[in-house]
Coordinates of C-alpha atoms (C1' of nucleotides) in Angstrom, one line a residue:
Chain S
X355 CA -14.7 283.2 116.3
X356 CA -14.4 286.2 113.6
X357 CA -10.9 285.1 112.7
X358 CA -9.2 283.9 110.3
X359 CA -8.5 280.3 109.3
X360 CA -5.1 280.8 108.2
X361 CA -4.0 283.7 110.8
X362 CA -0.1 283.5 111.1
X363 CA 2.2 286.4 111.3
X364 CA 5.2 286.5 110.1
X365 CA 6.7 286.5 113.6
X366 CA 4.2 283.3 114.5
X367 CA 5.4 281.4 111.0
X368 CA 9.4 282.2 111.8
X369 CA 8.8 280.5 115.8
X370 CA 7.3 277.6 114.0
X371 CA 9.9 277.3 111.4
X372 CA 12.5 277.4 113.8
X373 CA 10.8 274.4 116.3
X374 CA 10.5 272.4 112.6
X375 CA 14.1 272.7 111.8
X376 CA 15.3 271.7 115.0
X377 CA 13.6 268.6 115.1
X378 CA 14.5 268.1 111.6
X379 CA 18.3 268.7 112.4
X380 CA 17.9 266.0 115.3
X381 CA 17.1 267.9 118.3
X382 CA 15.4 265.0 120.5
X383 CA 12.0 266.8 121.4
X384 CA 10.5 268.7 123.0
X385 CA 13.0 271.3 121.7
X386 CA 13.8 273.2 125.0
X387 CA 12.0 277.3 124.7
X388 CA 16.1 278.3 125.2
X389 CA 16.6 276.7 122.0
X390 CA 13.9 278.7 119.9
X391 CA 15.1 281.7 121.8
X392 CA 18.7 281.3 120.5
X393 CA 18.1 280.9 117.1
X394 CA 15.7 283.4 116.7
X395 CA 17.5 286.1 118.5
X396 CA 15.2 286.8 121.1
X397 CA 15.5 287.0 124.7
X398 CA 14.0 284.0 126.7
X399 CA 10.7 286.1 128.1
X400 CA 9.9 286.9 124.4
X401 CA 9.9 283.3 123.2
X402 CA 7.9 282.3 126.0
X403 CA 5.2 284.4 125.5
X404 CA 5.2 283.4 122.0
X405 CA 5.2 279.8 122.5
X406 CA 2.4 280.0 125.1
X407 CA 0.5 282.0 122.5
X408 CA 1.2 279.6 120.1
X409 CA 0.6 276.5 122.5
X410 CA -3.0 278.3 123.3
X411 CA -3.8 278.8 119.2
X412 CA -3.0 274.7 118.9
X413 CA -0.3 275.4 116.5
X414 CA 2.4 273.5 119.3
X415 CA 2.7 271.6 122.8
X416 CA 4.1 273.4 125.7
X417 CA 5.6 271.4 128.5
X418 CA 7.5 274.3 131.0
X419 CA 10.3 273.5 131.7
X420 CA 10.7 270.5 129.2
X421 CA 9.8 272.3 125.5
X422 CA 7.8 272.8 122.5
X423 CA 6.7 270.3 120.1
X424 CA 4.9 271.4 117.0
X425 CA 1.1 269.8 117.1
X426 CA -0.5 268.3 113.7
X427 CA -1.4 272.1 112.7
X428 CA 2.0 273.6 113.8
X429 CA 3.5 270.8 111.7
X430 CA 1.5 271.4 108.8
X431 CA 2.0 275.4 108.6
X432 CA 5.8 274.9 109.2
X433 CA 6.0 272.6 106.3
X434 CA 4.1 275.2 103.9
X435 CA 6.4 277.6 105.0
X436 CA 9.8 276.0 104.6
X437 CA 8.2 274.5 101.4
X438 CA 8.3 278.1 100.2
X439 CA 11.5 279.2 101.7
X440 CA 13.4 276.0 100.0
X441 CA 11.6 276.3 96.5
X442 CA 12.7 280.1 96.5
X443 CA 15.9 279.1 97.5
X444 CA 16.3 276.8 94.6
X445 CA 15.2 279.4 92.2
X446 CA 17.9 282.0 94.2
X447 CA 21.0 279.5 93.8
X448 CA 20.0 277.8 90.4
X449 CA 18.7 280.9 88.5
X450 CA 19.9 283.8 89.6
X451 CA 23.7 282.3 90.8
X452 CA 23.2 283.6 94.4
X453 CA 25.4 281.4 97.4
X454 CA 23.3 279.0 99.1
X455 CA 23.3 280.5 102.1
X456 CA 22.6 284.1 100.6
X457 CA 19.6 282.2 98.8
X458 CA 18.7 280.4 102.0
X459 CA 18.3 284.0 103.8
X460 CA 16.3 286.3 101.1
X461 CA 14.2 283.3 100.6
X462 CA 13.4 283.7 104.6
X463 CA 12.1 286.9 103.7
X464 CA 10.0 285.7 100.6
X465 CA 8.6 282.7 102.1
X466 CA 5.8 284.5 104.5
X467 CA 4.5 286.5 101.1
X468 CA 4.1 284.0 98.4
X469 CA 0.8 282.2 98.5
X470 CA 0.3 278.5 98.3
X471 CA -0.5 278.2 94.5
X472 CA 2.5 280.4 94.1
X473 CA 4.8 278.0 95.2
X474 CA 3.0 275.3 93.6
X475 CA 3.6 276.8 90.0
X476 CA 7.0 277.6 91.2
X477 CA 7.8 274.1 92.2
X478 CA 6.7 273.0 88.7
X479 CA 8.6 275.6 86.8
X480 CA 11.9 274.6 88.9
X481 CA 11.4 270.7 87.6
X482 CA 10.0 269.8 91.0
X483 CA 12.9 269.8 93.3
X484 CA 13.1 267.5 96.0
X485 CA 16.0 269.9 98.6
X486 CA 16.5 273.1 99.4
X487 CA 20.0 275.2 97.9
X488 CA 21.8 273.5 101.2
X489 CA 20.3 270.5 100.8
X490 CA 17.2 269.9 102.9
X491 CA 14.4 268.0 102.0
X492 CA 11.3 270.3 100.2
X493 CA 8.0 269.2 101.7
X494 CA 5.1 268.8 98.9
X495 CA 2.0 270.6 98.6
X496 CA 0.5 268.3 101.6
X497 CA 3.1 269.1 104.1
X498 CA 4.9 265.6 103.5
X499 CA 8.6 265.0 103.1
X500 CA 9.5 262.5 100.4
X501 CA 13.3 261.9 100.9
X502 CA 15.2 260.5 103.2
X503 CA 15.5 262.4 106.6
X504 CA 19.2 263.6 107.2
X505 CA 20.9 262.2 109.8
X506 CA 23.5 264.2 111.9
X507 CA 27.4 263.5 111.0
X508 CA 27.8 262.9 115.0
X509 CA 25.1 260.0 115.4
X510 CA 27.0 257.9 112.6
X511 CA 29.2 255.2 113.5
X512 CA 32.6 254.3 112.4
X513 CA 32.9 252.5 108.9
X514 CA 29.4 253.7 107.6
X515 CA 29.3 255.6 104.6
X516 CA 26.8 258.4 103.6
X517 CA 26.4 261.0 101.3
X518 CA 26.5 264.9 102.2
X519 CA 22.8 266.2 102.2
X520 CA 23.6 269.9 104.0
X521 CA 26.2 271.8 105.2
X522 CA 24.7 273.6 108.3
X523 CA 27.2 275.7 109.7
X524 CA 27.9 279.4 110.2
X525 CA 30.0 281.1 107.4
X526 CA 32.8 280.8 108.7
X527 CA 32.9 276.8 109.2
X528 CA 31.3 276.6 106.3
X529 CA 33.8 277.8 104.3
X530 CA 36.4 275.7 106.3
X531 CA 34.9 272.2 106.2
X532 CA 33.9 273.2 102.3
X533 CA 37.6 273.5 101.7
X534 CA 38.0 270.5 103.0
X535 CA 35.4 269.2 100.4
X536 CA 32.9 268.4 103.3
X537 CA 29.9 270.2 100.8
X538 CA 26.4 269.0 99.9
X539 CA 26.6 266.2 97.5
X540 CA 29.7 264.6 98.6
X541 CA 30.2 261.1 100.0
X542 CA 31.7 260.8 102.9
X543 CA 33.2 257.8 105.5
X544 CA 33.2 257.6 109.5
X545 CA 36.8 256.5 109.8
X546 CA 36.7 256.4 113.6
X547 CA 35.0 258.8 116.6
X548 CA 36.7 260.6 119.2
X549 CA 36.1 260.9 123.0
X550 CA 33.7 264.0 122.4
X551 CA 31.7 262.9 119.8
X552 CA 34.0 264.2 117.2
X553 CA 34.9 262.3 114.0
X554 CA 37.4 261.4 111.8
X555 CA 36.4 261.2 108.4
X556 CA 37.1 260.2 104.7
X557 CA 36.1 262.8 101.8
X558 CA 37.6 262.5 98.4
X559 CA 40.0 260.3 99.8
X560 CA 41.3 263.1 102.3
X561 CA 41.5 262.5 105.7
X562 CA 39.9 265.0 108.2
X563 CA 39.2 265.7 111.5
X564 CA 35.6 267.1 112.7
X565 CA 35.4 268.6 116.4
X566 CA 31.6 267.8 117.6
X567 CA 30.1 271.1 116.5
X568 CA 31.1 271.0 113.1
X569 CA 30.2 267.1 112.9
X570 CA 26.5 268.3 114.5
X571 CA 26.1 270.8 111.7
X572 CA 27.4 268.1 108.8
X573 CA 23.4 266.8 108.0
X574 CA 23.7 263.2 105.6
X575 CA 21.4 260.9 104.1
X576 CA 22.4 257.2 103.0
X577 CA 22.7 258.1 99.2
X578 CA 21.3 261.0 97.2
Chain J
X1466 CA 22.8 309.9 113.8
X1467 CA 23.0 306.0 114.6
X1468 CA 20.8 305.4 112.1
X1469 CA 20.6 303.3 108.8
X1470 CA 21.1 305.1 105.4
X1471 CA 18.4 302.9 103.7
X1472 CA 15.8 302.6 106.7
X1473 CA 12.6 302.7 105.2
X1474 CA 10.0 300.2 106.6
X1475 CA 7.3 298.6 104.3
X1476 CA 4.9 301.0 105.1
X1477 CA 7.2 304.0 104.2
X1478 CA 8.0 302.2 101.1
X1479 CA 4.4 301.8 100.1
X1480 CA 3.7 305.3 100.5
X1481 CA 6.3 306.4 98.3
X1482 CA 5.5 304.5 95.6
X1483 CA 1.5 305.1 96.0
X1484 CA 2.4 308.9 95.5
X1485 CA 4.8 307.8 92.6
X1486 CA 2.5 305.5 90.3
X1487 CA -0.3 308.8 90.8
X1488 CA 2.3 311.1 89.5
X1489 CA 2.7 308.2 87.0
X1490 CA -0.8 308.1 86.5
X1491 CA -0.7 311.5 85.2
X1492 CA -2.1 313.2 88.4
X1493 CA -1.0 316.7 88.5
X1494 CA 1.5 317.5 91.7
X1495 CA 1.3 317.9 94.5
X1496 CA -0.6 314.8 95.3
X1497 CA -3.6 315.4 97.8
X1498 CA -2.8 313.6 100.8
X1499 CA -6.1 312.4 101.1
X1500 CA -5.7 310.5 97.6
X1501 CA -2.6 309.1 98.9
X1502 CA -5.1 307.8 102.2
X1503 CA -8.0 306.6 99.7
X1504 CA -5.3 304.8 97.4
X1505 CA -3.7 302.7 100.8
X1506 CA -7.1 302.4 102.4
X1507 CA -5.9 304.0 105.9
X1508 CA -7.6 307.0 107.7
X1509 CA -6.9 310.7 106.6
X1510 CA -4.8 311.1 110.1
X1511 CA -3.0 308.1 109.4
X1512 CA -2.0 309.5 106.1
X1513 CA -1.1 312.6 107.3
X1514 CA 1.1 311.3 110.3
X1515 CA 3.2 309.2 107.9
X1516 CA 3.9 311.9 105.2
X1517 CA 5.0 314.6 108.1
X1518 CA 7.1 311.9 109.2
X1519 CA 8.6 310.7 105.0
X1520 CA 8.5 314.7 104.5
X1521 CA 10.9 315.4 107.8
X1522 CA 12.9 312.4 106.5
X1523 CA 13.7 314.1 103.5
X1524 CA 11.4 311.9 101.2
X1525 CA 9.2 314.1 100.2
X1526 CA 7.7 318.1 100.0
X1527 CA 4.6 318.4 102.1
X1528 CA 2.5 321.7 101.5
X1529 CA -0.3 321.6 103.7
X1530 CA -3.7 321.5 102.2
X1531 CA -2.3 320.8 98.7
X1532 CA 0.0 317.4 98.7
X1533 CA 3.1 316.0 98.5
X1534 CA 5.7 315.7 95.7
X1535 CA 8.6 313.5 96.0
X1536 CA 12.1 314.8 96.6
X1537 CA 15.2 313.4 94.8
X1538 CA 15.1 310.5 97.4
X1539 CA 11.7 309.6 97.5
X1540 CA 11.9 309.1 93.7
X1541 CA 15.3 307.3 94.0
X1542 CA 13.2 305.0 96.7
X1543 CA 10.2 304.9 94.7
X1544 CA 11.4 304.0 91.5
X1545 CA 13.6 300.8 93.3
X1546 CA 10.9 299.5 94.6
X1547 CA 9.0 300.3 91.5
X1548 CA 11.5 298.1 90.0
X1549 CA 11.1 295.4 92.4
X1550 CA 7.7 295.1 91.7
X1551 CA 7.7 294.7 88.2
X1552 CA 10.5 292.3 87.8
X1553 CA 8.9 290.3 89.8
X1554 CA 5.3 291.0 88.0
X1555 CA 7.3 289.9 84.8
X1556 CA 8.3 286.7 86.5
X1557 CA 5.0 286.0 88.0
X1558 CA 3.2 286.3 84.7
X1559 CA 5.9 285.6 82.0
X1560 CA 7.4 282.6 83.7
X1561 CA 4.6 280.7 86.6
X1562 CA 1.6 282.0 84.4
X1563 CA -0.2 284.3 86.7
X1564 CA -2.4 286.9 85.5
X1565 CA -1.6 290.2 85.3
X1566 CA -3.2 291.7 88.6
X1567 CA -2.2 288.7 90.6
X1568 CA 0.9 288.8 89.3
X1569 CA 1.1 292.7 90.4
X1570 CA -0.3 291.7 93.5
X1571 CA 1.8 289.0 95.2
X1572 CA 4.9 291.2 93.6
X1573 CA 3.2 293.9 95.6
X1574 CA 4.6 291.6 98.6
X1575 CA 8.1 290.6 97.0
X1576 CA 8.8 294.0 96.7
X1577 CA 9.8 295.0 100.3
X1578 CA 11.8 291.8 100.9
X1579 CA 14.0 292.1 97.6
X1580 CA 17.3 293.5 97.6
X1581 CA 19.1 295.6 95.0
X1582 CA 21.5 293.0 93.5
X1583 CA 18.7 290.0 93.3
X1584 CA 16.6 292.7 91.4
X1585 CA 19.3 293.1 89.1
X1586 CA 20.1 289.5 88.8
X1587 CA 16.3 289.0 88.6
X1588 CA 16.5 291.5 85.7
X1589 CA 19.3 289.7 83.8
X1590 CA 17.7 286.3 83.9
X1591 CA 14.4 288.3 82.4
X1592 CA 16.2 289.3 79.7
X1593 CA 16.0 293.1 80.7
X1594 CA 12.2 293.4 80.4
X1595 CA 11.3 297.1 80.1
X1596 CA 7.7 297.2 80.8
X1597 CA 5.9 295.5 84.0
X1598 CA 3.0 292.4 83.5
X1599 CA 0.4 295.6 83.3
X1600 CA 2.8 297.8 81.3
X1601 CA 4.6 300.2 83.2
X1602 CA 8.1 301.0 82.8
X1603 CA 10.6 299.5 85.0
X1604 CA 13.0 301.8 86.0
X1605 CA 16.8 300.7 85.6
X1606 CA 18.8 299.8 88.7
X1607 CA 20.0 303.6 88.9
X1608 CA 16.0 304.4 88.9
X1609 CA 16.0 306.1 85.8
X1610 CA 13.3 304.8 83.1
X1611 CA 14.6 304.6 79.5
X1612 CA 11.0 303.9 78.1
X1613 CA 8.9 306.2 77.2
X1614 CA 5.7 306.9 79.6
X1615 CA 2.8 305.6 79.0
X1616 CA -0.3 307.6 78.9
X1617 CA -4.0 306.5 79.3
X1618 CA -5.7 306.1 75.9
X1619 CA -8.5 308.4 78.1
X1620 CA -5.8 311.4 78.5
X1621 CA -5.4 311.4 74.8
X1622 CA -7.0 313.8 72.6
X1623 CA -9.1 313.7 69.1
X1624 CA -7.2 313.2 66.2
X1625 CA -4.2 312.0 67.9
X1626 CA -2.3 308.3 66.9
X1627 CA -0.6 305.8 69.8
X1628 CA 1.0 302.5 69.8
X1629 CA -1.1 300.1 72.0
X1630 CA 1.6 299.6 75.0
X1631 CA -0.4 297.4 77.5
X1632 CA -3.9 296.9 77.8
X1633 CA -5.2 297.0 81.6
X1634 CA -8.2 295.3 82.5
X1635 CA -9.9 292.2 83.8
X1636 CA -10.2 289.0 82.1
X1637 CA -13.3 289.5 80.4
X1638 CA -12.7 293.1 79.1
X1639 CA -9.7 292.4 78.3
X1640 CA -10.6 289.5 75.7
X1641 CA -13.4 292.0 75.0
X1642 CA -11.7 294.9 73.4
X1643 CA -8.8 292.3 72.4
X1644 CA -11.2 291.0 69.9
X1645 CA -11.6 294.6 68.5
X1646 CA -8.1 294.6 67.7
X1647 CA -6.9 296.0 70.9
X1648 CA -4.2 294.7 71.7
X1649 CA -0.3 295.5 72.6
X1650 CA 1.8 296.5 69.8
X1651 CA -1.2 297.9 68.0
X1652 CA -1.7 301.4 66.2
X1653 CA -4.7 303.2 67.2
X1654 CA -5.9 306.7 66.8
X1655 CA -8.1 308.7 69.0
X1656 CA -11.3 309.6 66.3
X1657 CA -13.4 311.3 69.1
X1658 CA -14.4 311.9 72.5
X1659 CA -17.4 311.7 74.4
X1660 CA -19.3 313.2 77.3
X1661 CA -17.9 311.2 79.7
X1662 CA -14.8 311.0 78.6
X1663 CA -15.3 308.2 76.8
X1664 CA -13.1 307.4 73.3
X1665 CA -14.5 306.9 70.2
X1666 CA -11.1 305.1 68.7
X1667 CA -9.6 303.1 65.2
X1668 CA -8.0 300.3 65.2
X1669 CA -6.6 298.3 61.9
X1670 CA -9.6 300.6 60.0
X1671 CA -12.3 299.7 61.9
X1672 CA -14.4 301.8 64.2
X1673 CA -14.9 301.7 67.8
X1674 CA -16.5 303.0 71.0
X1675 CA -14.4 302.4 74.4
X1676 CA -16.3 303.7 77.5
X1677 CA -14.0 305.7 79.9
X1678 CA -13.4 302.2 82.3
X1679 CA -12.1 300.5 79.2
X1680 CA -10.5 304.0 77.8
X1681 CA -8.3 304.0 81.2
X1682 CA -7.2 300.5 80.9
X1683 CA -5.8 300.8 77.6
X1684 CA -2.1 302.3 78.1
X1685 CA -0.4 304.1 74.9
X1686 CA 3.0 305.5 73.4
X1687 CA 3.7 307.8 71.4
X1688 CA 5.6 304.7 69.2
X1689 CA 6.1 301.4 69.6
Chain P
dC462 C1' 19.1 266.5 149.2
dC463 C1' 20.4 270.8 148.7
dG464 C1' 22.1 274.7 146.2
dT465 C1' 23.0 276.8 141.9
dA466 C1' 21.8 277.6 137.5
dT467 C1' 18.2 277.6 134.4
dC468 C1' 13.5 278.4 133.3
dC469 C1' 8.9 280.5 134.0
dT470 C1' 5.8 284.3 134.8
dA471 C1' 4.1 288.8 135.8
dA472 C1' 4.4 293.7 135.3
dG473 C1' 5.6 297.6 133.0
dG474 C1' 7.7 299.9 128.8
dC475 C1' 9.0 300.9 124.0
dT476 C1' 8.1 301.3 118.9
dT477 C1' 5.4 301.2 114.7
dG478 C1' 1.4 301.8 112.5
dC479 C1' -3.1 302.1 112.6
dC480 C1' -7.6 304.2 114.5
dA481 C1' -11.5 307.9 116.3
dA482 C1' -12.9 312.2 118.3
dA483 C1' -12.6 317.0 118.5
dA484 C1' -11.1 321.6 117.5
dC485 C1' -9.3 324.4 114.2
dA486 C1' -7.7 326.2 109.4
dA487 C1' -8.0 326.7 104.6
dT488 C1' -10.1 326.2 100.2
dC489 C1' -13.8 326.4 96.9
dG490 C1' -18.4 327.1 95.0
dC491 C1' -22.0 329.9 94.7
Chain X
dG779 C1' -17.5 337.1 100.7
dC780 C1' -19.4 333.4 103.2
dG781 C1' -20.5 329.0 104.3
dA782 C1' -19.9 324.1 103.5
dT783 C1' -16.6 321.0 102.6
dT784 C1' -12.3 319.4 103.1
dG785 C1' -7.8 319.1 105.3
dT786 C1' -4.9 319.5 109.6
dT787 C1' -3.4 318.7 114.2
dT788 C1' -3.7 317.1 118.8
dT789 C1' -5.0 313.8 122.0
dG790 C1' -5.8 309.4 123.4
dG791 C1' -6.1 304.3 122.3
dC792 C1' -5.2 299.7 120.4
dA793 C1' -2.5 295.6 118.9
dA794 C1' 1.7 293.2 117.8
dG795 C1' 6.3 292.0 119.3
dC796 C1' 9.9 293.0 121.3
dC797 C1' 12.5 294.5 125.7
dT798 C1' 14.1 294.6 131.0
dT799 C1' 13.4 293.9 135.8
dA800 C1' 12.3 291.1 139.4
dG801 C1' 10.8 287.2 141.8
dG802 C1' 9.1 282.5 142.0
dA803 C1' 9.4 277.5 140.3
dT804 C1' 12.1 273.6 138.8
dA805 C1' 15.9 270.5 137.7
dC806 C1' 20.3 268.7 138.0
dG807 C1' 25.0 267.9 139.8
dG808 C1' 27.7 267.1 143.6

DNA sequence: CCGTATCCTAAGGCTTGCCAAAACAATCGC
DNA sequence: GCGATTGTTTTGGCAAGCCTTAGGATACGG
């Protein structure tokens, strides 16, 4: 046993990350190996040796054929690190006027150098903020989350009312739904759900029309 | 030639600017390889391999069995990460409170993952600082420095006057010679010098002996 | 309940950056 | 000027992370 307590690459902290966000964007676990692989650009062989590496280190569960899901430790590290990726990337947006999504990816690169204490003192010089630039929740030191968890746009029913916590979409649909005024921060209504899941919905007194996947990426919490 | 104009790893990087803070430093060029190896802590070969490799790309001038001096690019790379560094070192000391060397050493990370326009945007919302949290210059965003160079209070010769630019040390001797009236922004002159290269010095009229450790931590220009 | 499509695993390779050993070349001090 | 020290180069290896190929295991839809 001559290693190190807190021993995780880069590569090791983004495979972590990526199972954390999953399950906190409302993928039912275990979060299928296919899953990690996609978002993390990677062929399926790679992200399976990873995961069984990390499985064997006790950072996650392993079920083949079913998924991952992140074990006490796995949870714990994941939370440091997108801690540090969502305190940078309220210093990026808020400070230095970068786009949230600009801030969201340099502060992926920041997040596996900056020490613990670090980001404590830089939580405390930001005021303490509670979400990330696109508007997910910022673990504290412990690892716990202390707002509400978002809720996908495509699990609420019709009539309820919620208010915009993050916009996850690619650019692209980004930039359309935000013309829409579908950004973090807004309120918005379920005015009624189609056959596929999509949803028609009420911003600013606009009506608008969401196809499933932009409704999946559409994160809200019950107020703000 | 499918390959990236600015394609230098974080090991490449850290090479270039080890060889530029010695020239900094005020050792005479070409750097010995093997002070670039002792500096990074790697293996003699291991230096060598990387600065045939930096010196094919253009980086640098390799002359066996005497050193390496950096070409226009290796400066151009040098001096923006150089950059990086001490913005953030600024940050990290002015702003969350870190000390100096820590501050220099968790920039030491931030360095390789910051890119040219949050460096600049990092520089405006600094206020244009023009010295690092240890006192080096930072370089402008075309790599140029505008202030002058600082020189070790140990380089400096009998008889000679300096403005007290930063002082480098540890805690302790840092509060040490600060109670002598060493401290940044102060006039000092050089009254003699020992065997050892040691500095007998004068600060606000009163006499004192710095011993070469202290000597080398004490950074001076010509004015203030 | 069976076949297709997905997923898993093993094996072998590539790249980067590091290392040690060994043989050779150059520099420097005396 | 010569020998000891230092520097260079080649060879071979290691670890991390990624890849492809190929074949075996599982799951799910019809």
């Amino acid at each position: 046993m001559t290693q190190n307590a807190t021993a995780t690459s880069e590569s090791e902290e983004m495979y972590l990350i990526t199972i954390a966000t999953a399950i906190e964007d409302g993928h039912s676990e275990p979060v299928p190996v296919s899953h990690v692989a996609k978002s993390l650009d990677v062929s399926g062989v790679s992200a399976n040796q990873m995961v069984r590496k990390l499985a064997a280190r006790g950072y996650l569960d392993y079920e083949p054929y079913r998924g991952v899901t992140l074990s006490e430790d796995g949870r714990r590290v994941a939370s440091e690190i997108l801690r540090r990726r969502r305190l940078w990337g309220v210093f990026l947006k808020e400070r230095l006027g970068l786009t949230p999504v600009r801030a969201d990816a340099v502060a992926c690169d920041l997040e596996h150098v900056t020490p613990g204490d670090v980001a404590d003192l830089l939580s405390g010089f930001l005021g303490g903020p509670e979400r990330g630039p696109r508007g997910k929740a910022i673990p504290d030191s412990s690892g716990d989350i202390s707002v509400p968890i978002a809720e996908r746009l495509d699990d609420v029913a019709a009539g309820e009312w919620r208010s915009i916590a993050t916009v996850d979409l690619d650019n692209e649909a980004l930039a359309f739904v935000g013309r829409q005024g579908v950004v973090p921060g807004g309120r918005i209504q379920v005015l009624g759900v189609g056959a596929d899941g999509d949803r028609f919905v009420s911003v600013d007194g606009a009506c608008l029309h969401l196809a499933t996947e932009l409704a999946a990426g559409v994160l809200v919490v019950d107020s703000l």
